[in-house]
DNA sequence: CGAGTGAGTGAACATGCGTACACTCAAATA
DNA sequence: TATTTGAGTGTACGCATGTTCACTCACTCG
């Protein structure tokens, strides 16, 4: 009846199994891609019999949707933290590069999942990711519009700029995910490239607004 | 013995079958992704018995590599044509947007294949695509370096800029591929967005060189 | 405490898969 | 013309898959 940390109730045990299925799927996806893995593989990796899978998800597609949701809640936490950080407005570029690399490194499975499944796999998973990325771009637009040069732009232009930013961040996130664990030199290199790219884009912003 | 157009020699027939296998794979990939399709599906779609597949490719991976090669030869022809076109230097942005949409529309299967399989599927196909994209970025760098503002940059910066350009073009190419056939309004919209994005990036180029 | 619920089990199934093998029979070659 | 070659065939195999069904038995709740 209590909901303490070491819960042994039925509901808590079910939740634990559900999570171990999701973790197993994330782990296997990392090596083969979500669309390539089978229900039986997931069940095996999760230490559960294939039929037990159905107690938690009605199909692999539903599992995929759950993973999309979980991954993007990580992503949203990232942008929320970034907005709270006072450095963000002082120097949005360095702060963004820093936060990007740090958070992605801490959540490789989730970001890897989004980056990988964004353009492949089942339609339902791909569409869910694209919808979430659109939402993410919309959120970033709200942040951008408060920046010095951008306040006066059309909302269409802001969206376009936010899209450029997000797609570039997703690309660099992919590289962080692909990075071998020990290589902090590669990490600095990626951070530096992300920084320079963002600077190029932001410089474009400035010129854009002064032109028109 | 002659090599006329309607060749019926053994070698010509073999080539025809090989091509029909590649076409079948491209068609099926469009709907399910290359990694999801089976050797037997490909053979069936090509109108050939499964074992005949092995007369032409030793595995699905080898088929995938052949498709990467064929797709990129299309891409390379595109950039070569763009360089020949005198308008390109006069107005690189409008010309690029125009060429991008036109050529991608004419080769949806190939561009779709590259866009889709770039981040998924078998390791060997993914790595081959990334290598080819690096080559493509290198080629574009050679074009960029001859533009007014860029001549004085470090080669590292040129590469970075070329990367921004190529990744954005790949993204817009994806959209053209995903576009329903009749929708020329969507086509103009994509072209317009590509143009504005490239302008933003290029404006960044100008400021970059005046700052640095 | 005693009945009922539902997470997890284990056997069974039809299906599609990759690949091995022995084959045919037209075109190429000698 | 007689022989060789090799693209395409047909059968057969063992294996992994998704889903079904009847089951157990610990936990929940009246």
Coordinates of C-alpha atoms (C1' of nucleotides) in Angstrom, one line a residue:
Chain A
X1 CA 0.0 0.0 0.0
X2 CA 2.9 2.3 0.7
X3 CA 4.7 3.7 -2.3
X4 CA 8.2 3.6 -0.8
X5 CA 11.3 3.2 -3.0
X6 CA 11.8 -0.6 -2.6
X7 CA 8.2 -1.3 -3.5
X8 CA 7.3 -4.9 -4.0
X9 CA 3.6 -4.4 -4.8
X10 CA 2.2 -5.9 -8.0
X11 CA 2.0 -2.5 -9.8
X12 CA 5.6 -1.6 -8.9
X13 CA 6.9 -5.0 -10.1
X14 CA 5.0 -4.6 -13.4
X15 CA 6.5 -1.1 -13.9
X16 CA 10.0 -2.6 -13.2
X17 CA 9.5 -5.2 -15.9
X18 CA 8.1 -2.7 -18.3
X19 CA 11.1 -0.5 -17.8
X20 CA 13.5 -3.5 -18.3
X21 CA 11.8 -4.3 -21.6
X22 CA 12.3 -0.7 -22.7
X23 CA 15.9 -0.7 -21.6
X24 CA 16.5 -4.0 -23.4
X25 CA 15.0 -2.5 -26.6
X26 CA 17.1 0.6 -26.3
X27 CA 20.2 -1.5 -25.8
X28 CA 19.5 -3.7 -28.8
X29 CA 18.4 -0.8 -31.0
X30 CA 21.8 0.7 -30.4
X31 CA 23.5 -2.2 -32.2
X32 CA 21.0 -3.1 -34.8
X33 CA 18.4 -0.3 -35.1
X34 CA 14.9 -0.6 -33.7
X35 CA 13.2 -1.8 -36.9
X36 CA 15.7 -4.7 -37.1
X37 CA 15.0 -6.2 -33.7
X38 CA 12.4 -8.8 -33.0
X39 CA 9.9 -9.1 -30.2
X40 CA 11.6 -12.3 -29.1
X41 CA 15.0 -10.7 -29.0
X42 CA 13.7 -7.9 -26.8
X43 CA 12.0 -10.4 -24.4
X44 CA 15.1 -12.5 -24.2
X45 CA 17.3 -9.5 -23.5
X46 CA 14.8 -8.3 -20.8
X47 CA 14.9 -11.7 -19.2
X48 CA 11.2 -12.5 -19.9
X49 CA 9.3 -15.0 -22.0
X50 CA 8.0 -13.7 -25.4
X51 CA 4.3 -13.8 -24.4
X52 CA 5.0 -11.7 -21.3
X53 CA 5.8 -8.8 -23.7
X54 CA 2.1 -8.5 -24.5
X55 CA 1.3 -7.7 -20.9
X56 CA 3.1 -4.4 -21.3
X57 CA 2.9 -3.4 -25.0
X58 CA 0.4 -4.5 -27.6
X59 CA 3.0 -4.5 -30.4
X60 CA 6.6 -3.4 -31.2
X61 CA 5.2 -0.2 -32.7
X62 CA 3.7 0.7 -29.3
X63 CA 7.0 -0.1 -27.6
X64 CA 8.6 2.3 -30.2
X65 CA 6.2 5.1 -29.3
X66 CA 6.9 4.7 -25.6
X67 CA 10.7 5.0 -26.4
X68 CA 10.1 8.1 -28.5
X69 CA 8.2 9.7 -25.6
X70 CA 10.8 8.7 -23.0
X71 CA 13.6 10.0 -25.2
X72 CA 12.0 13.4 -25.9
X73 CA 11.2 14.0 -22.2
X74 CA 15.0 13.8 -21.8
X75 CA 15.4 16.3 -24.6
X76 CA 12.8 18.7 -23.2
X77 CA 14.5 18.6 -19.8
X78 CA 17.6 19.7 -21.6
X79 CA 16.1 22.8 -23.2
X80 CA 14.3 23.7 -19.9
X81 CA 17.6 23.5 -18.0
X82 CA 19.3 25.6 -20.7
X83 CA 16.7 28.3 -20.3
X84 CA 17.2 28.4 -16.5
X85 CA 21.0 28.8 -16.9
X86 CA 21.9 32.5 -16.7
X87 CA 24.9 31.9 -19.0
X88 CA 22.6 30.9 -21.8
X89 CA 21.6 34.4 -22.6
X90 CA 25.0 35.9 -21.9
X91 CA 26.6 33.5 -24.5
X92 CA 24.1 31.3 -26.1
X93 CA 26.6 29.6 -28.4
X94 CA 29.2 28.4 -25.9
X95 CA 26.5 27.5 -23.4
X96 CA 24.6 25.5 -26.0
X97 CA 27.6 23.6 -27.2
X98 CA 28.5 22.8 -23.6
X99 CA 25.0 21.6 -22.7
X100 CA 24.6 19.7 -25.9
X101 CA 27.7 17.6 -25.4
X102 CA 27.2 17.1 -21.7
X103 CA 23.6 16.0 -21.8
X104 CA 23.9 13.9 -24.9
X105 CA 26.8 12.1 -23.3
X106 CA 24.7 11.4 -20.3
X107 CA 21.8 10.0 -22.4
X108 CA 23.5 8.3 -25.3
X109 CA 20.8 5.7 -25.6
X110 CA 17.9 8.1 -25.9
X111 CA 19.6 10.5 -28.3
X112 CA 21.0 7.7 -30.3
X113 CA 17.5 6.3 -30.6
X114 CA 16.1 9.5 -31.9
X115 CA 18.9 10.2 -34.3
X116 CA 18.8 6.6 -35.7
X117 CA 15.1 6.1 -36.0
X118 CA 14.3 9.6 -37.2
X119 CA 14.7 8.5 -40.9
X120 CA 14.1 4.8 -40.8
X121 CA 12.1 2.0 -39.2
X122 CA 8.4 1.9 -38.8
X123 CA 6.2 4.7 -40.1
X124 CA 4.6 5.2 -36.8
X125 CA 7.9 5.7 -34.9
X126 CA 9.3 8.0 -37.6
X127 CA 6.2 10.2 -37.7
X128 CA 6.1 10.4 -33.9
X129 CA 9.8 11.6 -33.9
X130 CA 9.1 14.1 -36.6
X131 CA 6.2 15.5 -34.6
X132 CA 8.3 15.8 -31.5
X133 CA 11.1 17.5 -33.4
X134 CA 8.6 20.0 -34.7
X135 CA 7.5 20.7 -31.2
X136 CA 11.1 21.1 -30.2
X137 CA 11.7 23.6 -33.0
X138 CA 8.7 25.5 -31.8
X139 CA 10.0 25.7 -28.3
X140 CA 13.4 26.8 -29.5
X141 CA 11.7 29.5 -31.6
X142 CA 10.3 31.0 -28.4
X143 CA 13.8 31.2 -27.0
X144 CA 15.3 32.6 -30.2
X145 CA 12.7 35.3 -30.6
X146 CA 14.0 36.9 -27.4
X147 CA 17.5 37.3 -28.7
X148 CA 18.8 40.7 -29.8
X149 CA 18.7 40.5 -33.6
X150 CA 15.7 38.2 -34.0
X151 CA 12.9 40.0 -32.1
X152 CA 11.7 41.8 -35.3
X153 CA 11.7 38.8 -37.7
X154 CA 8.6 37.2 -39.1
X155 CA 7.7 34.1 -37.2
X156 CA 8.3 32.1 -40.4
X157 CA 11.9 33.2 -40.5
X158 CA 12.4 32.4 -36.8
X159 CA 11.1 28.9 -37.4
X160 CA 13.4 28.5 -40.3
X161 CA 16.4 29.6 -38.2
X162 CA 15.3 27.3 -35.3
X163 CA 15.1 24.4 -37.8
X164 CA 18.7 25.1 -39.0
X165 CA 19.8 25.1 -35.4
X166 CA 18.0 22.0 -34.3
X167 CA 19.0 19.9 -37.4
X168 CA 22.6 20.9 -36.8
X169 CA 22.4 20.0 -33.1
X170 CA 20.9 16.6 -34.0
X171 CA 23.8 16.0 -36.4
X172 CA 26.4 16.9 -33.8
X173 CA 24.5 14.8 -31.2
X174 CA 24.8 11.8 -33.5
X175 CA 28.6 12.3 -33.5
X176 CA 28.7 12.5 -29.7
X177 CA 26.7 9.2 -29.5
X178 CA 29.0 7.6 -32.0
X179 CA 32.1 8.8 -30.0
X180 CA 34.1 6.0 -28.2
X181 CA 33.9 6.5 -24.4
X182 CA 37.4 7.5 -23.6
X183 CA 38.0 10.0 -26.4
X184 CA 37.6 13.4 -24.7
X185 CA 39.7 14.9 -27.4
X186 CA 37.1 14.0 -30.0
X187 CA 34.6 15.6 -27.6
X188 CA 36.4 18.9 -27.6
X189 CA 36.6 18.7 -31.4
X190 CA 32.9 18.1 -31.8
X191 CA 32.1 20.9 -29.3
X192 CA 34.4 23.3 -31.2
X193 CA 32.8 22.4 -34.6
X194 CA 29.3 22.8 -33.1
X195 CA 30.4 26.2 -31.7
X196 CA 31.8 27.4 -35.0
X197 CA 28.8 26.2 -37.0
X198 CA 26.4 27.9 -34.6
X199 CA 28.5 31.1 -34.9
X200 CA 28.2 31.0 -38.7
X201 CA 24.5 30.6 -38.5
X202 CA 24.1 33.3 -35.8
X203 CA 26.2 35.7 -37.9
X204 CA 23.8 35.0 -40.7
X205 CA 20.9 35.9 -38.3
X206 CA 22.5 39.3 -37.6
X207 CA 23.1 40.1 -41.3
X208 CA 19.6 38.8 -42.1
X209 CA 17.9 41.3 -39.8
X210 CA 20.1 44.2 -40.8
X211 CA 19.2 43.4 -44.5
X212 CA 15.6 43.1 -44.2
Chain B
X1 CA 29.2 -10.1 -80.7
X2 CA 28.0 -6.6 -81.6
X3 CA 27.1 -4.4 -78.7
X4 CA 24.0 -2.8 -80.2
X5 CA 21.1 -1.5 -78.0
X6 CA 18.9 -4.6 -78.2
X7 CA 21.7 -7.0 -77.2
X8 CA 20.6 -10.6 -76.6
X9 CA 24.0 -11.9 -75.7
X10 CA 24.5 -13.7 -72.4
X11 CA 26.4 -10.9 -70.8
X12 CA 23.7 -8.3 -71.8
X13 CA 20.9 -10.5 -70.4
X14 CA 22.9 -10.9 -67.2
X15 CA 23.3 -7.2 -66.9
X16 CA 19.6 -6.7 -67.5
X17 CA 18.7 -9.1 -64.7
X18 CA 21.3 -7.5 -62.4
X19 CA 19.7 -4.1 -63.0
X20 CA 16.2 -5.5 -62.4
X21 CA 17.3 -6.8 -59.0
X22 CA 18.7 -3.4 -58.1
X23 CA 15.5 -1.7 -59.3
X24 CA 13.4 -4.1 -57.3
X25 CA 15.5 -3.5 -54.2
X26 CA 15.2 0.3 -54.6
X27 CA 11.4 0.0 -55.0
X28 CA 11.0 -2.2 -51.9
X29 CA 13.5 0.0 -49.9
X30 CA 11.3 3.0 -50.6
X31 CA 8.4 1.4 -48.7
X32 CA 10.2 -0.5 -45.9
X33 CA 13.8 0.5 -45.8
X34 CA 16.7 -1.5 -47.2
X35 CA 17.5 -3.2 -43.9
X36 CA 14.0 -4.5 -43.6
X37 CA 13.8 -6.3 -46.9
X38 CA 14.7 -9.9 -47.4
X39 CA 16.7 -11.5 -50.2
X40 CA 13.6 -13.5 -51.1
X41 CA 11.4 -10.4 -51.4
X42 CA 13.9 -8.8 -53.7
X43 CA 14.1 -11.9 -55.9
X44 CA 10.3 -12.2 -56.0
X45 CA 9.9 -8.5 -57.0
X46 CA 12.6 -8.9 -59.6
X47 CA 10.8 -11.9 -61.1
X48 CA 13.6 -14.3 -60.3
X49 CA 14.1 -17.3 -58.1
X50 CA 15.9 -16.7 -54.7
X51 CA 19.0 -18.7 -55.6
X52 CA 19.5 -16.7 -58.9
X53 CA 20.2 -13.7 -56.7
X54 CA 23.6 -15.2 -55.8
X55 CA 24.7 -15.2 -59.5
X56 CA 24.8 -11.4 -59.2
X57 CA 25.5 -10.4 -55.6
X58 CA 27.1 -12.5 -52.9
X59 CA 24.9 -11.0 -50.2
X60 CA 22.4 -8.3 -49.4
X61 CA 25.2 -6.1 -48.1
X62 CA 26.9 -6.3 -51.5
X63 CA 23.6 -5.3 -53.2
X64 CA 23.4 -2.4 -50.8
X65 CA 26.9 -1.2 -51.7
X66 CA 26.0 -1.4 -55.4
X67 CA 23.0 0.8 -54.7
X68 CA 25.1 3.3 -52.8
X69 CA 27.4 3.6 -55.7
X70 CA 24.7 4.0 -58.3
X71 CA 22.9 6.6 -56.1
X72 CA 26.0 8.7 -55.7
X73 CA 26.9 8.6 -59.3
X74 CA 23.6 10.4 -59.8
X75 CA 24.5 12.9 -57.1
X76 CA 27.9 13.6 -58.6
X77 CA 26.4 14.2 -62.0
X78 CA 24.2 16.8 -60.3
X79 CA 27.1 18.8 -58.9
X80 CA 29.1 18.5 -62.2
X81 CA 26.1 20.0 -64.1
X82 CA 25.7 22.7 -61.5
X83 CA 29.3 23.7 -62.1
X84 CA 28.9 23.9 -65.8
X85 CA 25.8 26.1 -65.5
X86 CA 26.9 29.7 -65.9
X87 CA 24.0 30.9 -63.7
X88 CA 25.6 29.0 -60.7
X89 CA 28.2 31.6 -60.1
X90 CA 25.9 34.5 -60.9
X91 CA 23.5 33.4 -58.3
X92 CA 24.6 30.3 -56.5
X93 CA 21.6 30.2 -54.2
X94 CA 18.7 30.3 -56.6
X95 CA 20.6 28.1 -59.0
X96 CA 21.3 25.5 -56.3
X97 CA 17.7 25.5 -55.0
X98 CA 16.5 25.1 -58.6
X99 CA 18.9 22.3 -59.4
X100 CA 18.3 20.5 -56.1
X101 CA 14.6 20.2 -56.5
X102 CA 14.7 19.4 -60.2
X103 CA 17.3 16.6 -60.0
X104 CA 16.0 15.1 -56.8
X105 CA 12.5 14.9 -58.2
X106 CA 13.9 13.1 -61.3
X107 CA 15.8 10.6 -59.1
X108 CA 13.6 10.1 -56.1
X109 CA 14.6 6.5 -55.6
X110 CA 18.3 7.2 -55.4
X111 CA 18.0 10.2 -53.2
X112 CA 15.5 8.5 -51.0
X113 CA 17.8 5.6 -50.6
X114 CA 20.7 7.7 -49.5
X115 CA 18.6 9.8 -47.1
X116 CA 16.9 6.8 -45.6
X117 CA 19.9 4.5 -45.2
X118 CA 22.3 7.1 -44.2
X119 CA 21.5 6.6 -40.5
X120 CA 20.2 3.1 -40.4
X121 CA 20.4 -0.4 -41.8
X122 CA 23.6 -2.4 -42.1
X123 CA 26.9 -1.0 -40.9
X124 CA 28.6 -1.5 -44.3
X125 CA 25.9 0.4 -46.2
X126 CA 25.8 3.2 -43.6
X127 CA 29.6 3.6 -43.7
X128 CA 29.7 3.6 -47.4
X129 CA 27.2 6.4 -47.6
X130 CA 29.1 8.5 -45.0
X131 CA 32.3 8.1 -47.0
X132 CA 30.5 9.2 -50.1
X133 CA 29.0 12.2 -48.4
X134 CA 32.4 13.2 -47.1
X135 CA 33.7 13.1 -50.7
X136 CA 30.7 15.1 -51.8
X137 CA 31.5 17.7 -49.1
X138 CA 35.1 17.8 -50.3
X139 CA 33.9 18.5 -53.9
X140 CA 31.6 21.2 -52.7
X141 CA 34.4 22.8 -50.8
X142 CA 36.4 23.2 -54.0
X143 CA 33.4 25.1 -55.5
X144 CA 32.9 27.2 -52.4
X145 CA 36.5 28.3 -52.1
X146 CA 36.1 30.1 -55.4
X147 CA 33.3 32.3 -54.1
X148 CA 34.0 35.9 -53.2
X149 CA 34.0 35.8 -49.4
X150 CA 35.5 32.4 -48.9
X151 CA 38.7 32.4 -50.8
X152 CA 40.7 33.6 -47.7
X153 CA 39.3 31.1 -45.2
X154 CA 41.1 28.2 -43.6
X155 CA 40.4 24.9 -45.3
X156 CA 38.9 23.7 -42.1
X157 CA 36.3 26.5 -42.1
X158 CA 35.5 25.9 -45.7
X159 CA 34.8 22.3 -45.0
X160 CA 32.6 23.2 -42.1
X161 CA 30.6 25.6 -44.2
X162 CA 30.3 22.9 -47.0
X163 CA 29.1 20.5 -44.4
X164 CA 26.4 22.9 -43.2
X165 CA 25.3 23.3 -46.8
X166 CA 25.3 19.6 -47.7
X167 CA 23.4 18.5 -44.6
X168 CA 20.8 21.1 -45.2
X169 CA 20.5 20.1 -48.9
X170 CA 20.1 16.4 -47.8
X171 CA 17.3 17.5 -45.4
X172 CA 15.5 19.4 -48.1
X173 CA 16.1 16.6 -50.6
X174 CA 14.3 14.2 -48.1
X175 CA 11.3 16.6 -48.2
X176 CA 11.2 16.5 -52.0
X177 CA 11.3 12.7 -52.0
X178 CA 8.5 12.6 -49.4
X179 CA 6.4 15.1 -51.5
X180 CA 3.3 13.7 -53.2
X181 CA 3.7 13.8 -57.0
X182 CA 1.0 16.4 -57.9
X183 CA 1.9 19.0 -55.3
X184 CA 3.9 21.6 -57.1
X185 CA 2.8 24.1 -54.5
X186 CA 4.8 22.1 -51.9
X187 CA 7.6 22.1 -54.3
X188 CA 7.8 25.9 -54.5
X189 CA 7.5 26.1 -50.7
X190 CA 10.5 23.7 -50.3
X191 CA 12.5 25.5 -52.9
X192 CA 11.7 28.8 -51.1
X193 CA 12.7 27.5 -47.7
X194 CA 15.9 26.0 -49.1
X195 CA 16.7 29.4 -50.7
X196 CA 16.1 31.3 -47.5
X197 CA 18.2 28.9 -45.4
X198 CA 21.1 29.0 -47.8
X199 CA 20.9 32.8 -47.8
X200 CA 21.1 32.8 -44.0
X201 CA 24.1 30.5 -44.1
X202 CA 25.8 32.5 -46.9
X203 CA 25.2 35.8 -45.0
X204 CA 27.0 34.1 -42.1
X205 CA 29.8 33.3 -44.5
X206 CA 30.2 37.0 -45.4
X207 CA 30.2 38.2 -41.8
X208 CA 32.5 35.4 -40.8
X209 CA 35.2 36.5 -43.3
X210 CA 34.9 40.1 -42.3
X211 CA 35.2 39.2 -38.6
X212 CA 37.9 36.7 -38.9
Chain C
dC1 C1' -9.3 -16.2 5.3
dG2 C1' -10.8 -17.4 0.8
dA3 C1' -11.9 -16.0 -3.9
dG4 C1' -10.3 -13.6 -7.8
dT5 C1' -6.9 -11.2 -10.6
dG6 C1' -3.3 -10.8 -13.6
dA7 C1' 2.0 -11.0 -14.5
dG8 C1' 4.7 -14.3 -16.1
dT9 C1' 5.2 -19.4 -18.1
dG10 C1' 5.9 -23.1 -21.7
dA11 C1' 4.4 -25.7 -25.5
dA12 C1' 2.6 -25.5 -30.0
dC13 C1' 1.6 -23.6 -34.6
dA14 C1' 2.2 -21.7 -39.3
dT15 C1' 5.1 -18.8 -41.9
dG16 C1' 9.1 -16.7 -44.0
dC17 C1' 13.7 -16.8 -44.0
dG18 C1' 19.0 -17.8 -45.9
dT19 C1' 21.4 -21.1 -48.1
dA20 C1' 22.9 -25.9 -50.1
dC21 C1' 22.5 -28.9 -53.7
dA22 C1' 21.6 -31.1 -58.0
dC23 C1' 19.4 -29.8 -62.2
dT24 C1' 18.5 -27.7 -67.1
dC25 C1' 19.3 -26.0 -71.4
dA26 C1' 20.5 -22.0 -74.5
dA27 C1' 24.4 -19.4 -75.8
dA28 C1' 29.4 -19.3 -76.3
dT29 C1' 33.5 -21.4 -77.7
dA30 C1' 36.6 -24.5 -80.0
Chain D
dT1 C1' 29.2 -29.6 -85.1
dA2 C1' 30.4 -31.2 -80.5
dT3 C1' 31.7 -29.6 -75.9
dT4 C1' 31.7 -26.5 -72.2
dT5 C1' 29.9 -22.9 -69.5
dG6 C1' 26.9 -20.5 -66.4
dA7 C1' 22.3 -17.9 -65.7
dG8 C1' 18.3 -19.4 -63.9
dT9 C1' 15.4 -23.4 -61.6
dG10 C1' 13.1 -26.4 -57.9
dT11 C1' 13.4 -28.9 -53.8
dA12 C1' 14.7 -29.3 -49.4
dC13 C1' 16.7 -28.2 -44.8
dG14 C1' 17.0 -26.1 -40.3
dC15 C1' 16.0 -22.0 -37.8
dA16 C1' 13.8 -17.7 -35.8
dT17 C1' 9.8 -15.3 -35.9
dG18 C1' 4.8 -13.5 -34.1
dT19 C1' 0.9 -15.1 -31.9
dT20 C1' -2.4 -18.6 -29.7
dC21 C1' -3.7 -21.0 -25.8
dA22 C1' -4.2 -23.2 -21.4
dC23 C1' -1.5 -22.9 -17.3
dT24 C1' 0.4 -21.3 -12.5
dC25 C1' 0.6 -19.2 -8.3
dA26 C1' 1.8 -14.8 -5.6
dC27 C1' -0.4 -10.9 -4.5
dT28 C1' -4.7 -8.0 -3.8
dC29 C1' -9.0 -7.2 -1.8
dG30 C1' -13.7 -8.2 -0.1

